XYZ file of C-alpha atoms in Angstrom:
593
model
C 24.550 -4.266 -28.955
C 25.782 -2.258 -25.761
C 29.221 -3.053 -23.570
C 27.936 -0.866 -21.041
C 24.761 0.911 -19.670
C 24.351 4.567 -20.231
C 23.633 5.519 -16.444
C 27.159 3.345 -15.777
C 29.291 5.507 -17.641
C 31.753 6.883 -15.528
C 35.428 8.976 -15.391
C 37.426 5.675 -14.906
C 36.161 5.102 -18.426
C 38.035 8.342 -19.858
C 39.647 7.457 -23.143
C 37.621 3.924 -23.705
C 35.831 3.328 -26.424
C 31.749 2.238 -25.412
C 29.260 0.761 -27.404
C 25.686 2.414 -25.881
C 22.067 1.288 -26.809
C 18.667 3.473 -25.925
C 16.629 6.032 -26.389
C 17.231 10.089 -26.842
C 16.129 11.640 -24.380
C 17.315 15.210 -25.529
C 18.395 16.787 -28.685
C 20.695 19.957 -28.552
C 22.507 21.522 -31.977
C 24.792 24.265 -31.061
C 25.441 24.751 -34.607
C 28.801 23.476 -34.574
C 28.603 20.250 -32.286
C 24.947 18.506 -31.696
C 24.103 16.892 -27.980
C 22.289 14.596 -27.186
C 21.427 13.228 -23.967
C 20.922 9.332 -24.573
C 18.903 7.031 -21.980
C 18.396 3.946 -20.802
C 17.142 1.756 -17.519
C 20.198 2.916 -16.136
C 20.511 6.521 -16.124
C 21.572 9.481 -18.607
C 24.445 10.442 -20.309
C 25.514 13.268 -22.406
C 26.504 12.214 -26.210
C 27.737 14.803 -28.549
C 28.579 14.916 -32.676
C 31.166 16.495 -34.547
C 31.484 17.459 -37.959
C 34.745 16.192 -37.767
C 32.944 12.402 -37.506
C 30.990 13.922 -40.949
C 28.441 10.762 -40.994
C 27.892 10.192 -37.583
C 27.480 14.264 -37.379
C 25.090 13.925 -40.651
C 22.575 10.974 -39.192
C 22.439 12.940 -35.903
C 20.590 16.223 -37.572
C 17.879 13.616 -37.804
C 17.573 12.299 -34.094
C 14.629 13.461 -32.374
C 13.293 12.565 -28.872
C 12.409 8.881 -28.035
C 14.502 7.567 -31.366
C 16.022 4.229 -30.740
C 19.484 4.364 -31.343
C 23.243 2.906 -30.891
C 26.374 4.785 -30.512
C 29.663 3.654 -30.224
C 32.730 6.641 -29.129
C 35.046 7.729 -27.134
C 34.456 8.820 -23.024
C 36.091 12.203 -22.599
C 35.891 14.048 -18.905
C 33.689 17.372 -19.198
C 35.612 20.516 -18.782
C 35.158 21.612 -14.902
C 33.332 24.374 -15.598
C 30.874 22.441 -17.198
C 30.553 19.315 -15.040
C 27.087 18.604 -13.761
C 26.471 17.509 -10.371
C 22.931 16.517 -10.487
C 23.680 13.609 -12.877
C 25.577 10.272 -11.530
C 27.502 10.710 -15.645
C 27.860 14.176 -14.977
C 31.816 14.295 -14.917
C 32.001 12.266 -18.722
C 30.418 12.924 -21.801
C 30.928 10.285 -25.264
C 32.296 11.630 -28.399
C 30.574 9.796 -30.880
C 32.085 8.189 -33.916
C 29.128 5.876 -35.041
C 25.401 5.948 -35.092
C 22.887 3.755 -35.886
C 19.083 4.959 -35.683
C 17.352 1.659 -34.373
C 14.336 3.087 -35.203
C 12.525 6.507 -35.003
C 9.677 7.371 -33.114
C 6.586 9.093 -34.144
C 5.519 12.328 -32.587
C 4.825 11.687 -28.599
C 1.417 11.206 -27.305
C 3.383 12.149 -23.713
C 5.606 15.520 -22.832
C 8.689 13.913 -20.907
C 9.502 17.832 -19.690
C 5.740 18.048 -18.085
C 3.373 16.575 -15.560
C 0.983 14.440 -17.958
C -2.286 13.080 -16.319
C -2.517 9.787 -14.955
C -4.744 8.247 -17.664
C -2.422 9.646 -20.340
C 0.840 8.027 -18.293
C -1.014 4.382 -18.279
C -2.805 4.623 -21.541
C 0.975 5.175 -23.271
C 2.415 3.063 -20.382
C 5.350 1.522 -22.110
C 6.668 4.890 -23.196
C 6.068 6.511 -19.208
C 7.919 3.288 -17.944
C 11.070 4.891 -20.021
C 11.531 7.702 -17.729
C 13.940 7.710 -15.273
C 11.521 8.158 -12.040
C 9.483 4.727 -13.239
C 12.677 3.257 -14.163
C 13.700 3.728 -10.297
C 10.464 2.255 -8.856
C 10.583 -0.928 -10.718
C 14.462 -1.539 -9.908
C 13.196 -1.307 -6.708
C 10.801 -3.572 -6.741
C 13.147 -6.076 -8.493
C 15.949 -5.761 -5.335
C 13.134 -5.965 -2.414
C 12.098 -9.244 -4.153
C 15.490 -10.301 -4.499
C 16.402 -9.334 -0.924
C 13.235 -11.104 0.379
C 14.322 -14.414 -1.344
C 17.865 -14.304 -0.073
C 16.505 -13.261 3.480
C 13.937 -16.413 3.317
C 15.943 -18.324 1.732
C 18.498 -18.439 4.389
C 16.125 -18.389 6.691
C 15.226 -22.493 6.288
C 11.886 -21.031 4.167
C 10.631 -22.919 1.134
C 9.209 -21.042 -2.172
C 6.342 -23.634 -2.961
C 3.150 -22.248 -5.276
C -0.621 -22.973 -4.809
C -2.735 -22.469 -7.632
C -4.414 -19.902 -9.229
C -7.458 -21.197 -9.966
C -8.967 -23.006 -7.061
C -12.361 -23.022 -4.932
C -14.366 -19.854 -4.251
C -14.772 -19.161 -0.247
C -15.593 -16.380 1.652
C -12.456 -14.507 2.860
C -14.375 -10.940 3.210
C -13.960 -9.926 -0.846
C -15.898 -10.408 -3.608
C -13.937 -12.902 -5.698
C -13.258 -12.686 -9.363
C -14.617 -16.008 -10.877
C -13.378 -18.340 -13.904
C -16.118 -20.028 -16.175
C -15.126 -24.345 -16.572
C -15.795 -24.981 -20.151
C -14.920 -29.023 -18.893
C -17.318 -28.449 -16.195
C -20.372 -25.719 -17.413
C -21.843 -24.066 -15.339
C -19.205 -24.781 -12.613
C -16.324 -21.631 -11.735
C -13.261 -21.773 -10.182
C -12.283 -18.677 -7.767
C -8.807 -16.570 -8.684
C -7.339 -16.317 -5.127
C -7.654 -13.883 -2.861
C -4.805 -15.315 -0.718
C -3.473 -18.783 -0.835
C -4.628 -18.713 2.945
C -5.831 -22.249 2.645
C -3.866 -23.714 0.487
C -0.752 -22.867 2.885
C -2.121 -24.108 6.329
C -2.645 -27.332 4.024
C 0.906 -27.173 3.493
C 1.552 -26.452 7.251
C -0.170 -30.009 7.885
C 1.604 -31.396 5.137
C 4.603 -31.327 7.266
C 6.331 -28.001 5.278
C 7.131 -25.948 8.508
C 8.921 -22.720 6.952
C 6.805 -21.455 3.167
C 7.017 -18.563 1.553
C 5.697 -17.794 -2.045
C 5.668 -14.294 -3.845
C 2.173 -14.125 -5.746
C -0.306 -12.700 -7.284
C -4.135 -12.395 -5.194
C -6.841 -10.868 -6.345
C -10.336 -8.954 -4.902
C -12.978 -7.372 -6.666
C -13.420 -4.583 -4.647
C -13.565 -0.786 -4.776
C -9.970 0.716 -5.711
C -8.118 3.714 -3.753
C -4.345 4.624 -4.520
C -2.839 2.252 -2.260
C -4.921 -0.512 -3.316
C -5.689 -2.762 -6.805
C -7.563 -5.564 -7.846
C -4.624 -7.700 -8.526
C -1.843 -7.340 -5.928
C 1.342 -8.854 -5.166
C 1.756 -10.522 -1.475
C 4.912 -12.137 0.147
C 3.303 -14.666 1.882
C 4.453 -16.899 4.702
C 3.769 -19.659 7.069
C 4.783 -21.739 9.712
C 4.527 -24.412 12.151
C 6.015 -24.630 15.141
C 6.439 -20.785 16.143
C 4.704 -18.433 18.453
C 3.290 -14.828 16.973
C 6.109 -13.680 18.704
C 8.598 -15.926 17.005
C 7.269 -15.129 13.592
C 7.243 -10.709 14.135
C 10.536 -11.432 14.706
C 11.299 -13.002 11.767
C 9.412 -10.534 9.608
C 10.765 -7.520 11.527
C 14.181 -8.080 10.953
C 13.340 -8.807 7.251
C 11.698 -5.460 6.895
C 14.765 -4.106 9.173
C 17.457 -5.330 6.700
C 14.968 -4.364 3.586
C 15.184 -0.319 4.892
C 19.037 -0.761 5.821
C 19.917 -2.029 2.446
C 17.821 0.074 -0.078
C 17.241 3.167 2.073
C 20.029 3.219 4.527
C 17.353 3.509 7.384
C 18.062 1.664 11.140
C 14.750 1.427 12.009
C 15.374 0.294 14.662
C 13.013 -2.357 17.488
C 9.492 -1.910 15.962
C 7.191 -1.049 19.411
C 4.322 -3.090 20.209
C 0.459 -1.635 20.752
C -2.613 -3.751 21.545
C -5.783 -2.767 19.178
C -7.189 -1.027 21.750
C -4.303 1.281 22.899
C -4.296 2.456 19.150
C -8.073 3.205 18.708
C -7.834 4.786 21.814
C -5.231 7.227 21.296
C -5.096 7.474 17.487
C -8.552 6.369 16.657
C -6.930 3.814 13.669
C -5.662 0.592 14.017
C -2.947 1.647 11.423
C -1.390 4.778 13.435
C 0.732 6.955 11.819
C 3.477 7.830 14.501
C 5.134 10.798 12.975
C 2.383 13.124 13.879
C 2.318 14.162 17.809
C -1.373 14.561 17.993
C -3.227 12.208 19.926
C -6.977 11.590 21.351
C -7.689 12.181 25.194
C -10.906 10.571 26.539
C -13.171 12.776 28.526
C -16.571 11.652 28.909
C -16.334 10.932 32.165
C -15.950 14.979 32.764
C -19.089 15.727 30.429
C -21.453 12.799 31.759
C -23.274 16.170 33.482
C -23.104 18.764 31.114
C -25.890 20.411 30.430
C -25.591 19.885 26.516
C -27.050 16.516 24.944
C -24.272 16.459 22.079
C -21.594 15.615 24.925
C -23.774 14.135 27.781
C -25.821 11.515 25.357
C -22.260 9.690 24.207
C -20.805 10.017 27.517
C -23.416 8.345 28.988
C -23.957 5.905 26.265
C -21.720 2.666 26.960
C -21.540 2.486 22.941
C -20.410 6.242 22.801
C -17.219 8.281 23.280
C -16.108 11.759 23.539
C -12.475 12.441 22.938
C -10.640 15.783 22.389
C -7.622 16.709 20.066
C -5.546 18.651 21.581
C -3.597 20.982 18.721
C -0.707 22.758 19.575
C -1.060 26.499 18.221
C -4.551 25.678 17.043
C -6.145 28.915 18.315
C -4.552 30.943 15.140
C -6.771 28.841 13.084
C -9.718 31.035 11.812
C -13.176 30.414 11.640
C -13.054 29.115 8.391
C -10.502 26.746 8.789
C -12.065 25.184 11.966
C -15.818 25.050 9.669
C -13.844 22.882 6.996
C -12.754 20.659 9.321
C -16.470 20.393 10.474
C -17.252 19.422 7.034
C -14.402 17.212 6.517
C -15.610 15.187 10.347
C -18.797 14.598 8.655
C -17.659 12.679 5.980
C -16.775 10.049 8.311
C -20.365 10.233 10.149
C -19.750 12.744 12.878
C -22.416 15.314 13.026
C -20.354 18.062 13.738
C -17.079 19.243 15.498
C -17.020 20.988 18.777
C -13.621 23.061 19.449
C -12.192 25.726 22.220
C -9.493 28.077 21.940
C -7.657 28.333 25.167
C -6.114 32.598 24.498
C -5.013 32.392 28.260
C -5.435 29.436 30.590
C -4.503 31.468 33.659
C -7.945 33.704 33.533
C -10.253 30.623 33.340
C -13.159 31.252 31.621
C -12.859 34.224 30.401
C -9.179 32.874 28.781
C -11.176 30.820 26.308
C -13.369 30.637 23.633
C -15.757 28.202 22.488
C -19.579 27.903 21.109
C -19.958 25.281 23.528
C -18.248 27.537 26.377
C -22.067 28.303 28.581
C -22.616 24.529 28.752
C -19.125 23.754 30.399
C -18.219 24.748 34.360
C -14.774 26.667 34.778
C -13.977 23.819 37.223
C -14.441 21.204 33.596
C -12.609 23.186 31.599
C -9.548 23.181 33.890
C -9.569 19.442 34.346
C -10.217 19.184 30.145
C -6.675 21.619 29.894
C -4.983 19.516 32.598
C -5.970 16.144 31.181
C -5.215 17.366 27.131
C -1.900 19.235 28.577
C -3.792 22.368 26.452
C -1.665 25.240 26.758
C -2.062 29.140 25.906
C -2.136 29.353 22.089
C -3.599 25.695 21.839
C -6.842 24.433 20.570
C -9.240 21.763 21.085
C -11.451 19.478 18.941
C -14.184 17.540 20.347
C -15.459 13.820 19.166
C -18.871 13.076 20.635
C -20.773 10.078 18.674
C -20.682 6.299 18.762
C -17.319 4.510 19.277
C -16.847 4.062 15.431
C -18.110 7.187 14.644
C -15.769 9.192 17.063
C -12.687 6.618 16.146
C -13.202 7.389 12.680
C -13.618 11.389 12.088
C -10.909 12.142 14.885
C -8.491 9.568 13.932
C -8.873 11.016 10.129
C -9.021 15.143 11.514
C -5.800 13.685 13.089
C -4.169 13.221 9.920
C -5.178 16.528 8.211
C -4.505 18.692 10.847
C -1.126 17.138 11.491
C -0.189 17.521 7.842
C -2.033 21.165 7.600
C 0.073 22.228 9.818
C 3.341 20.490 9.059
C 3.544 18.599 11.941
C 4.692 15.686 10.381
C 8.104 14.594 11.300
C 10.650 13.445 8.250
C 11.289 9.986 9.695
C 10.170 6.598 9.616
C 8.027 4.990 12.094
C 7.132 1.143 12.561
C 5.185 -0.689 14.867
C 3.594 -3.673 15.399
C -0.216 -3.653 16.405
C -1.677 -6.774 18.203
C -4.507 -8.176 20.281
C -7.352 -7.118 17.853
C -10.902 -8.120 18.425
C -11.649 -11.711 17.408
C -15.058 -10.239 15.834
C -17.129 -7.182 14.814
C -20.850 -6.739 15.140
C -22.859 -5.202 12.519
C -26.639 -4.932 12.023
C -26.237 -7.662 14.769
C -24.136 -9.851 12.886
C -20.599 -11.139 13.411
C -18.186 -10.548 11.262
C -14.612 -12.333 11.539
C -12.199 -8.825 12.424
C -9.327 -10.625 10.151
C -10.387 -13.663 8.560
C -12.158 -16.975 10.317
C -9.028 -18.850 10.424
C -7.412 -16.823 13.139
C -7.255 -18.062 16.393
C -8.210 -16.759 19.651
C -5.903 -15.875 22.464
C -6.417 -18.437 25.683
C -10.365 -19.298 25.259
C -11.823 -22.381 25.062
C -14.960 -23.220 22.752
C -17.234 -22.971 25.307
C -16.170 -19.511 26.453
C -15.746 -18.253 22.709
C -19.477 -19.316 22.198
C -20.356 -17.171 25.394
C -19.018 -14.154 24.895
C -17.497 -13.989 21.085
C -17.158 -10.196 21.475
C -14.988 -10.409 23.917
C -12.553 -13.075 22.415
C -9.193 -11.376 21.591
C -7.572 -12.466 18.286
C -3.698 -13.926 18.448
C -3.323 -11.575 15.114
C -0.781 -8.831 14.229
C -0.300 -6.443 12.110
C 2.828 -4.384 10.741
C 2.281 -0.912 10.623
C 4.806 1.967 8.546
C 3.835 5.491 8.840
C -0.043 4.684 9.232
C 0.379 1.973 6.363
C -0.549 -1.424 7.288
C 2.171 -3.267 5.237
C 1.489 -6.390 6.482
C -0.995 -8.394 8.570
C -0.961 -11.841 10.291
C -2.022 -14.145 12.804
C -2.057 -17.811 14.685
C -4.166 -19.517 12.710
C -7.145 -21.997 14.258
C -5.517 -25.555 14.223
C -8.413 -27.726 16.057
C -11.401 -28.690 13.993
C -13.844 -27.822 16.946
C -13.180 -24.380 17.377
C -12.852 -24.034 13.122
C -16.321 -25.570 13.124
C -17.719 -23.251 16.171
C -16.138 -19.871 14.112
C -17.842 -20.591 11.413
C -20.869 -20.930 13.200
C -20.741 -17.989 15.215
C -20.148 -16.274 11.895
C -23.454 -17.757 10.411
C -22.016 -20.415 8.335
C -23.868 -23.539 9.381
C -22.902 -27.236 8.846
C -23.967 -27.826 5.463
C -22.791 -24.660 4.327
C -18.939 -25.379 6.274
C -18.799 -28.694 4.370
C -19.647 -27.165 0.833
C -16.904 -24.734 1.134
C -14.473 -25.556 3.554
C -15.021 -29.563 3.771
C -11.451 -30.473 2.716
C -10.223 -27.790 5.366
C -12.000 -29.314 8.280
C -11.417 -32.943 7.045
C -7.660 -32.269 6.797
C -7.443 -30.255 10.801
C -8.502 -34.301 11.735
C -5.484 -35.055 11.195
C -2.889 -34.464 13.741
C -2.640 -30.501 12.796
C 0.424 -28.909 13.868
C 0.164 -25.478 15.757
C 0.670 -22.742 12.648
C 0.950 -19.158 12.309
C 1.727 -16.746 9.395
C 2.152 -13.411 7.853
C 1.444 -11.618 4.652
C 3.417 -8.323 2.939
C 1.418 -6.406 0.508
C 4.488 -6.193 -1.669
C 3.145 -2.975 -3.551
C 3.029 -1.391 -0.720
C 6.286 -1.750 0.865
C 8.008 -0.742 -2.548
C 5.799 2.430 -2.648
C 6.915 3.256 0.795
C 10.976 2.545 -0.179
C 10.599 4.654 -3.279
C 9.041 7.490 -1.514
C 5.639 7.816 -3.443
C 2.189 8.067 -2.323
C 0.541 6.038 -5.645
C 0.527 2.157 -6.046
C 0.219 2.164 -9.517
C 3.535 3.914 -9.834
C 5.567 0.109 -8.478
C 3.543 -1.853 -10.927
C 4.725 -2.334 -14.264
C 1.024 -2.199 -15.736
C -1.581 -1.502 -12.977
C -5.216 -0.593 -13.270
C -7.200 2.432 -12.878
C -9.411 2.867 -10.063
C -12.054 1.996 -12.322
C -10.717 -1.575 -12.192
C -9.750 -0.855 -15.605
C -6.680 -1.193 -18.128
C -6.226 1.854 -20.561
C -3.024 0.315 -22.314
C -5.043 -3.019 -23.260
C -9.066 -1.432 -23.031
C -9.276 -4.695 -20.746
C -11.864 -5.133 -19.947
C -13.325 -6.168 -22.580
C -16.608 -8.137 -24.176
C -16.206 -11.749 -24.756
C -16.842 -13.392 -27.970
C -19.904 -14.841 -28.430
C -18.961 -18.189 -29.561
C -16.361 -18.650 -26.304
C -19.565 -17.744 -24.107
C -21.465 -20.368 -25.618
C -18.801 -23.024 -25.367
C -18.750 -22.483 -21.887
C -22.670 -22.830 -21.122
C -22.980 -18.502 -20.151
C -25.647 -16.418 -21.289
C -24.882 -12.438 -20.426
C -27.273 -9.812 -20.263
C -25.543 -6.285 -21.179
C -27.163 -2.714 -20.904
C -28.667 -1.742 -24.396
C -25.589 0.423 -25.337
C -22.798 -2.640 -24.732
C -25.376 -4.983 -26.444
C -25.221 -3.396 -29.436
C -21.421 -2.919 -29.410
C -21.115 -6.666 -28.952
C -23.476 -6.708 -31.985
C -21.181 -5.271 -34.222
């Protein structure tokens, strides 16, 4: 059907005869010669008819846009004055001698030549996939995977698969859920992670696994995240946390090198605390040079509750943002940023203007200016580095709170303002907390099969808040790409995180029985690391959506507009499988019919 790919055809090629197959992706009659330019996964070239090839010429007055079609002709070189540089064919063109329309196309439910919205684009999905933008993601996506098998591959690593439908367990999602019609009543769990299933295999004596698969979580959607994801996950025995980032780093090293031509370079390392304290996120993003200063321990005294409450509070913080040129921002500009603070809890956002550092107080401007001393303010410019023309933003609230709304303002003002630098910057991000508290409640800060760092049961029980987790994560221009950790390989201290988690003993046996029965077994020391796959392509490919790298994602409605999935179940399967559904009035009568 083809001897060569459109997008391959090239000025070595000049006087060969080519047989192409795809699509048209433009139509162009001159009135004496008709062009087309003729697609495929490959690229674009330019095709053009002449009456002198009377049949050919004849069947080509038909072609519209999207018509599948084969051509066979001649490659000729383009006159220099009309070569075009902005295609990779843009040197050749293809006289054609014969054409055969495949099969035409009906009028387009998309405009290739426009931006079409995002539920048109997945609705009509196999026709967006065609252009050459989508065609570029998902080649991609094919060469990371490739390049991460090869990489693991000769890295001693073995591609083994755990299964899909296994036991439901609490791993901080909701999970989606499979009816048994063998067993009614009875579900299995679609995975969120085959977290289990490979420490099992870590025991079972396979030292070095890898697997690229599909996990699932029923959770609320954003751009970088869906309900079914792709992970490249990996395991092993035998290796420190330090052992294994360097594994992973150089595969995400070679990964940039080889599709993006990018040295990144060593990836620095940043405890947990380091990057909530100076970027208020545990995912920094390192091209913006904006960071938090702490200053509560200059307010502590200040005669205005807003500051001295948090800086007296052991649970509080104040921080200040120090923006370079910030006192050119107007009124208005500074009052959206209030607004934007206080969707992430804060109550409000405190700023000064220093015009002219030298005069003191009278060389700034602030609403908060009569509650601060000129002796603070100098130590609050010294500490920030605040210079003339600079501007500060204040963070006074809990911890969280405070972490939160600066680390986010840190974001927009850095991009407001274009302070954003055009590189890439990785890092890895380590020592997190082994637990959070919430409505007094523990929560595990990764998942409860991450070990702590150098604490013994008994001291973990005492003081769980201040257990540090041996768990890392990978971090690429404030994208977590991919998180790991040293998992818990003693069946004491599994038992004792459970418990401090509120999962008792009858509970730990029901779901994770088999787990603590096999760590009785001469468990070897393990550790591990997943890649959200989706996320790393995005990154390469130099988009900001997730749904553009996958061939057929869903909406953020959890939804599929291509398939209408999902959908309502057939009656009769329900009842084979023992489920009785209750539907809102509307879907019950849809069902109905």
């Amino acid at each position: 059907m083809r001897t060569i790919y459109c997008g391959q055809v090239n000025a070595a090629l000049v006087g060969q005869n080519v047989t192409l197959s795809g699509w048209v992706h433009r139509r162009r009659d001159l009135g004496g010669l008709i062009f087309i330019d003729m697609r495929d996964r490959e690229g674009i070239v330019q095709v053009f008819f002449d009456p002198d090839k009377a049949e050919a010429y004849e069947k080509a007055s038909e072609l519209r846009a999207e018509f599948c079609v084969q051509i066979t002709g001649v490659v000729r070189a383009r006159p220099e004055s009309q070569v075009n540089k902005d295609m990779a064919t843009g040197e050749v063109e293809v006289f054609a001698h014969e054409l055969t329309i495949i099969n035409k196309a009906a009028p387009l439910p998309l405009d290739f030549n426009q931006n079409n919205s995002e539920e048109q684009r997945l609705k009509f999905r196999y026709l967006d996939l065609r252009r050459p933008e989508q065609a570029r993601f998902l080649k991609t996506r094919a060469k990371v995977t490739s390049r991460v098998r090869r990489f693991l591959d000769e890295q001693g690593f073995l591609d083994i698969e755990t299964p899909m439908l296994t036991k439901a367990t609490p791993e901080g999602a909701r999970d989606y859920l499979v009816p048994s019609r063998v067993h009614k009543g009875h579900f299995y769990a679609l995975p969120q992670s085959p977290q289990l299933f490979k420490q099992l295999l870590m025991m079972s004596g396979f030292d070095r696994y890898y697997q690229i698969v599909k996990c699932f979580r029923d959770e609320d959607l954003r751009a970088d995240r869906q309900p079914e994801f792709t992970q490249i996950d990996v395991e092993t025995s035998f290796m420190t946390a330090e052992q294994v980032r360097a594994v992973m780093e150089q595969l995400v090293r070679e990964l940039w090198q080889d599709l993006a031509g990018q040295d990144l370079g060593a990836f620095p390392v940043m405890t947990h605390a380091e990057a909530m304290r100076r970027y208020g996120s545990d995912k920094p993003d390192l091209r913006i040079p904006l960071e938090l200063t702490d200053v509560a321990d200059l307010l502590k005294k200040v005669d205005f509750q807003v500051f001295a409450g948090p800086a007296n509070d052991p649970k509080g913080r104040v921080a200040a943002l120090r923006v370079p040129g910030g006192a050119a921002l107007s009124r208005k500009q500074i009052d959206e940023y209030g607004k934007f603070v206080g969707i992430y809890g804060a109550k409000g956002l405190a700023w000064l203007k220093v015009n002219e550092a030298a005069k003191g107080m009278e060389g700034i401007q602030s609403p908060v200016a009569k509650f601060l001393t000129e002796s603070i303010v100098a130590e609050l410019l010294a500490r920030t580095g605040a210079q003339d023309g600079d501007a500060l933003f204040f963070g006074a609230d809990s911890a969280k709170v405070v972490a939160d709304s600066m680390g986010a303002l840190r974001l927009k003002v850095g991009k407001d303002l274009g302070l954003v630098e055009n590189s890439w910057k990785p890092l890895w991000v380590i020592d997190f907390p082994m637990f959070e508290e919430e409505d007094g409640r523990l929560y595990a800060m990764h998942h409860p099969f991450t070990a702590a760092k150098e604490v013994s049961v008994a001291e973990l029980e005492a003081s769980p808040l201040e257990a540090v987790a041996n768990a890392y994560d990978m971090v690429i221009n404030g994208y977590e790409v991919g998180g790991g950790s040293v998992r818990i390989h003693n069946n004491e201290m599994q038992q004792t995180v459970f418990r401090l988690l509120g999962i008792e003993a009858e509970e730990q046996q029901e779901k994770f029985g088999f787990l603590l029965e096999a760590l009785k077994y001469g468990t070897p020391p393990h550790a591990g690391l997943a890649f959200g796959l989706d996320r790393l392509v995005m990154l390469l490919t130099g988009t900001d959506n997730i749904r553009d790298v996958i061939a057929f994602p869903k909406t953020t409605t959890a939804s599929c507009l291509l398939t209408d999935a999902p959908s309502l179940a057939n009656p009769d399967a329900l009842a084979e499988l023992a489920i009785a559904t209750r539907l809102p009035a509307a879907q019950a009568d849809r069902a109905d019919d």
